[in-house]
Coordinates of C-alpha atoms in Angstrom, one line a residue:
Chain A
X9 CA 0.0 0.0 0.0
X10 CA 1.0 3.6 0.1
X11 CA 3.8 4.4 2.4
X12 CA 6.3 7.0 3.5
X13 CA 9.9 6.0 3.5
X14 CA 13.3 7.4 4.2
X15 CA 16.5 7.0 2.2
X16 CA 18.9 6.8 5.1
X17 CA 18.3 5.1 8.4
X18 CA 21.2 6.8 10.2
X19 CA 23.1 10.0 9.8
X20 CA 26.1 11.4 11.7
X21 CA 27.0 15.0 11.4
X22 CA 29.7 17.1 13.0
X23 CA 28.5 19.7 15.4
X24 CA 28.1 23.0 13.7
X25 CA 27.6 21.5 10.2
X26 CA 24.3 21.4 8.4
X27 CA 22.4 18.2 8.1
X28 CA 19.9 17.0 5.5
X29 CA 17.3 14.3 6.2
X30 CA 15.4 12.9 3.2
X31 CA 12.0 11.3 2.9
X32 CA 10.2 9.7 -0.1
X33 CA 6.5 9.4 -0.3
X34 CA 4.4 7.4 -2.7
X35 CA 0.9 8.9 -2.4
X36 CA 0.7 11.7 -4.9
X37 CA -2.6 12.7 -3.4
X38 CA -1.0 13.7 -0.1
X39 CA -1.4 17.4 0.6
X40 CA 0.2 17.9 3.9
X41 CA 3.5 16.9 5.4
X42 CA 5.0 17.2 8.8
X43 CA 8.5 16.6 10.3
X44 CA 8.7 15.3 13.9
X45 CA 11.7 14.9 16.2
X46 CA 11.7 12.1 18.7
X47 CA 14.2 11.9 21.5
X48 CA 14.7 8.7 23.4
X49 CA 11.9 7.9 25.7
X50 CA 9.8 10.8 24.6
X51 CA 6.9 11.5 22.2
X52 CA 7.3 13.0 18.8
X53 CA 7.8 16.8 18.8
X54 CA 6.5 18.9 16.0
X55 CA 9.2 20.7 14.0
X56 CA 7.8 22.1 10.9
X57 CA 5.0 21.4 8.4
X58 CA 4.4 22.2 4.7
X59 CA 1.4 22.0 2.4
X60 CA 1.5 20.7 -1.1
X61 CA 0.9 24.2 -2.6
X62 CA 4.4 25.2 -1.3
X63 CA 7.8 23.9 -2.2
X64 CA 9.8 25.4 0.7
X65 CA 9.2 26.6 4.2
X66 CA 11.6 27.9 6.8
X67 CA 11.6 27.9 10.5
X68 CA 14.2 28.5 13.2
X69 CA 17.3 26.7 11.9
X70 CA 15.2 24.3 9.9
X71 CA 14.0 24.3 6.3
X72 CA 11.6 21.8 4.7
X73 CA 11.7 21.3 0.9
X74 CA 9.0 19.6 -1.0
X75 CA 9.5 18.3 -4.5
X76 CA 6.1 17.0 -5.7
X77 CA 7.5 15.9 -9.1
X78 CA 9.6 13.2 -7.6
X79 CA 7.6 12.9 -4.4
X80 CA 10.5 13.8 -2.1
X81 CA 10.6 15.7 1.1
X82 CA 13.7 16.9 3.0
X83 CA 14.5 18.5 6.3
X84 CA 17.5 20.7 6.5
X85 CA 18.9 21.6 10.0
X86 CA 21.5 24.4 10.0
X87 CA 24.4 24.7 12.4
X88 CA 23.6 21.4 14.2
X89 CA 23.8 21.2 18.0
X90 CA 24.1 18.2 20.3
X91 CA 20.5 18.7 21.2
X92 CA 19.5 17.9 17.6
X93 CA 20.5 14.3 18.1
X94 CA 17.2 12.3 17.8
X95 CA 15.2 10.3 15.4
X96 CA 13.4 12.3 12.8
X97 CA 10.2 11.2 11.2
X98 CA 8.4 12.6 8.2
X99 CA 4.6 12.1 8.2
X100 CA 2.0 12.7 5.5
X101 CA -1.7 13.2 5.5
X102 CA -2.8 11.0 2.6
X103 CA -6.5 11.4 2.9
X104 CA -7.8 14.9 2.5
X105 CA -10.4 15.6 5.1
X106 CA -9.2 12.8 7.3
X107 CA -6.4 13.9 9.6
X108 CA -4.7 10.6 10.3
X109 CA -0.9 10.7 9.6
X110 CA 1.2 8.1 7.9
X111 CA 4.7 8.0 9.4
X112 CA 8.0 7.0 7.8
X113 CA 10.4 4.6 9.5
X114 CA 12.7 7.4 10.8
X115 CA 16.3 8.6 10.5
X116 CA 18.5 8.6 13.5
X117 CA 20.6 11.8 13.5
X118 CA 23.7 11.8 15.7
X119 CA 25.7 15.0 16.2
X120 CA 29.4 14.4 16.8
X121 CA 30.9 17.0 19.2
Chain B
X20 CA -1.1 25.4 28.8
X21 CA -0.3 21.8 29.7
X22 CA 0.6 19.5 26.8
X23 CA -1.0 16.1 26.0
X24 CA -1.0 14.1 29.2
X25 CA -0.8 10.3 29.0
X26 CA -0.9 7.9 31.9
X27 CA 0.5 5.7 33.1
X28 CA 3.9 6.2 31.5
X29 CA 4.7 2.5 32.0
X30 CA 2.3 -0.3 32.3
X31 CA 3.1 -4.0 33.0
X32 CA 0.5 -6.6 32.4
X33 CA 0.5 -10.4 32.3
X34 CA -1.0 -12.2 29.4
X35 CA -4.7 -12.3 29.5
X36 CA -5.1 -9.1 31.6
X37 CA -6.6 -5.9 30.5
X38 CA -4.7 -2.7 29.8
X39 CA -6.2 0.8 30.0
X40 CA -4.3 3.7 28.6
X41 CA -5.5 7.3 29.3
X42 CA -5.0 10.4 27.3
X43 CA -6.0 14.0 28.2
X44 CA -5.7 16.3 25.1
X45 CA -4.4 19.8 25.2
X46 CA -6.8 22.4 26.4
X47 CA -9.1 23.4 23.6
X48 CA -8.3 20.3 21.4
X49 CA -11.3 18.2 20.4
X50 CA -9.5 15.7 18.2
X51 CA -7.6 12.8 19.6
X52 CA -5.5 10.2 17.8
X53 CA -3.8 7.0 19.0
X54 CA -0.7 5.6 17.4
X55 CA 1.4 2.5 18.2
X56 CA 5.2 2.3 17.9
X57 CA 7.4 -0.7 18.0
X58 CA 11.1 -0.3 18.8
X59 CA 13.1 1.2 15.9
X60 CA 10.0 1.8 13.9
X61 CA 7.7 4.6 13.0
X62 CA 4.3 5.3 14.5
X63 CA 1.4 3.4 13.1
X64 CA -2.1 5.0 13.2
X65 CA -4.7 3.2 15.2
X66 CA -7.8 5.4 15.7
X67 CA -9.0 9.0 15.4
X68 CA -11.7 10.3 17.7
X69 CA -13.6 13.4 18.4
X70 CA -15.8 13.9 21.4
X71 CA -18.1 10.9 21.7
X72 CA -17.4 9.8 18.1
X73 CA -15.0 7.5 16.4
X74 CA -14.1 9.1 13.1
X75 CA -11.6 6.5 11.8
X76 CA -10.6 3.2 13.4
X77 CA -9.0 1.7 10.3
X78 CA -5.8 1.0 12.2
X79 CA -7.3 -0.8 15.1
X80 CA -7.2 -4.6 15.3
X81 CA -10.7 -5.9 15.0
X82 CA -10.5 -7.8 18.2
X83 CA -9.6 -6.9 21.8
X84 CA -8.9 -3.2 21.1
X85 CA -11.3 -0.4 21.7
X86 CA -11.1 3.3 22.1
X87 CA -13.4 6.0 23.4
X88 CA -13.4 9.8 23.9
X89 CA -16.3 10.6 26.2
X90 CA -17.9 14.0 26.6
X91 CA -16.2 14.3 30.0
X92 CA -12.8 12.9 30.9
X93 CA -9.9 11.5 29.0
X94 CA -9.7 9.3 26.0
X95 CA -9.2 5.7 26.8
X96 CA -7.5 3.0 24.7
X97 CA -8.5 -0.4 26.1
X98 CA -6.8 -3.6 25.2
X99 CA -8.4 -6.8 26.5
X100 CA -6.7 -10.1 27.1
X101 CA -3.3 -8.7 26.2
X102 CA -0.7 -10.9 24.4
X103 CA 3.0 -10.4 24.2
X104 CA 2.7 -8.9 20.7
X105 CA 0.8 -6.0 22.3
X106 CA 4.0 -4.8 23.9
X107 CA 4.8 -1.4 22.4
X108 CA 4.7 2.3 23.1
X109 CA 1.3 3.8 22.6
X110 CA 1.2 7.5 21.8
X111 CA -1.8 9.8 21.9
X112 CA -1.9 13.1 20.0
X113 CA -4.4 15.9 20.0
X114 CA -5.2 18.8 17.6
X115 CA -7.6 21.6 17.3
X116 CA -9.4 21.5 14.0
X117 CA -6.5 21.2 11.7
X118 CA -3.6 19.0 10.9
X119 CA -0.8 19.7 13.4
X120 CA -0.9 16.9 16.0
X121 CA 0.8 17.3 19.3
X122 CA 1.9 14.2 21.0
X123 CA 2.1 13.0 24.6
X124 CA 5.0 11.2 26.1
X125 CA 3.5 7.8 25.5
X126 CA 2.6 4.8 27.5
X127 CA 5.0 1.9 27.3
X128 CA 3.1 -1.4 27.7
X129 CA 5.0 -4.5 28.6
X130 CA 3.2 -7.8 28.5
X131 CA 4.9 -10.6 30.5

């Protein structure tokens, strides 16, 4: 069935460098996407979202890019800090009018001091 | 404004017992969602509720699992006759009308 998947399961980045986490989705009808951060033992924390009528959205140190042509989503984190170490999930809302989210498997980001 | 509150944080049950997981949404949020997460995996949707109504339960197992969100009080996810395969982290999220879902810290269920 339709699913959201990630290209890389793990990513290690030097502190202060930028990181890019990628996500592929297969449901072309999805109109809404969210990135969540999950630290060990905690619930997912909202980072940033984007609607399908946009291709880029920026937050504080984070940028989400959406390429609908190839059904690809990415999360860029600038000037990474140790506190950025976590598992990052992309999620999509595949059914317009129904708010349930479909999550990808996740990418574990490790910041190297 | 308190976040989504889930309790208990950890729950241990023996096979065949019942598990009750509670979720209090954020103030002003009328939409509640339950997700399940196995170790090293993403969250899997279970059920979406609004006050006194189940909107979408397509992710709920047909047997032993039920959910409610009464007019008063928290949302309850109930698992009857638990089996070892039910061991997982169960997360509740809430939202106002709209898509951003805010998650609680989860309940970690262990079935012995």
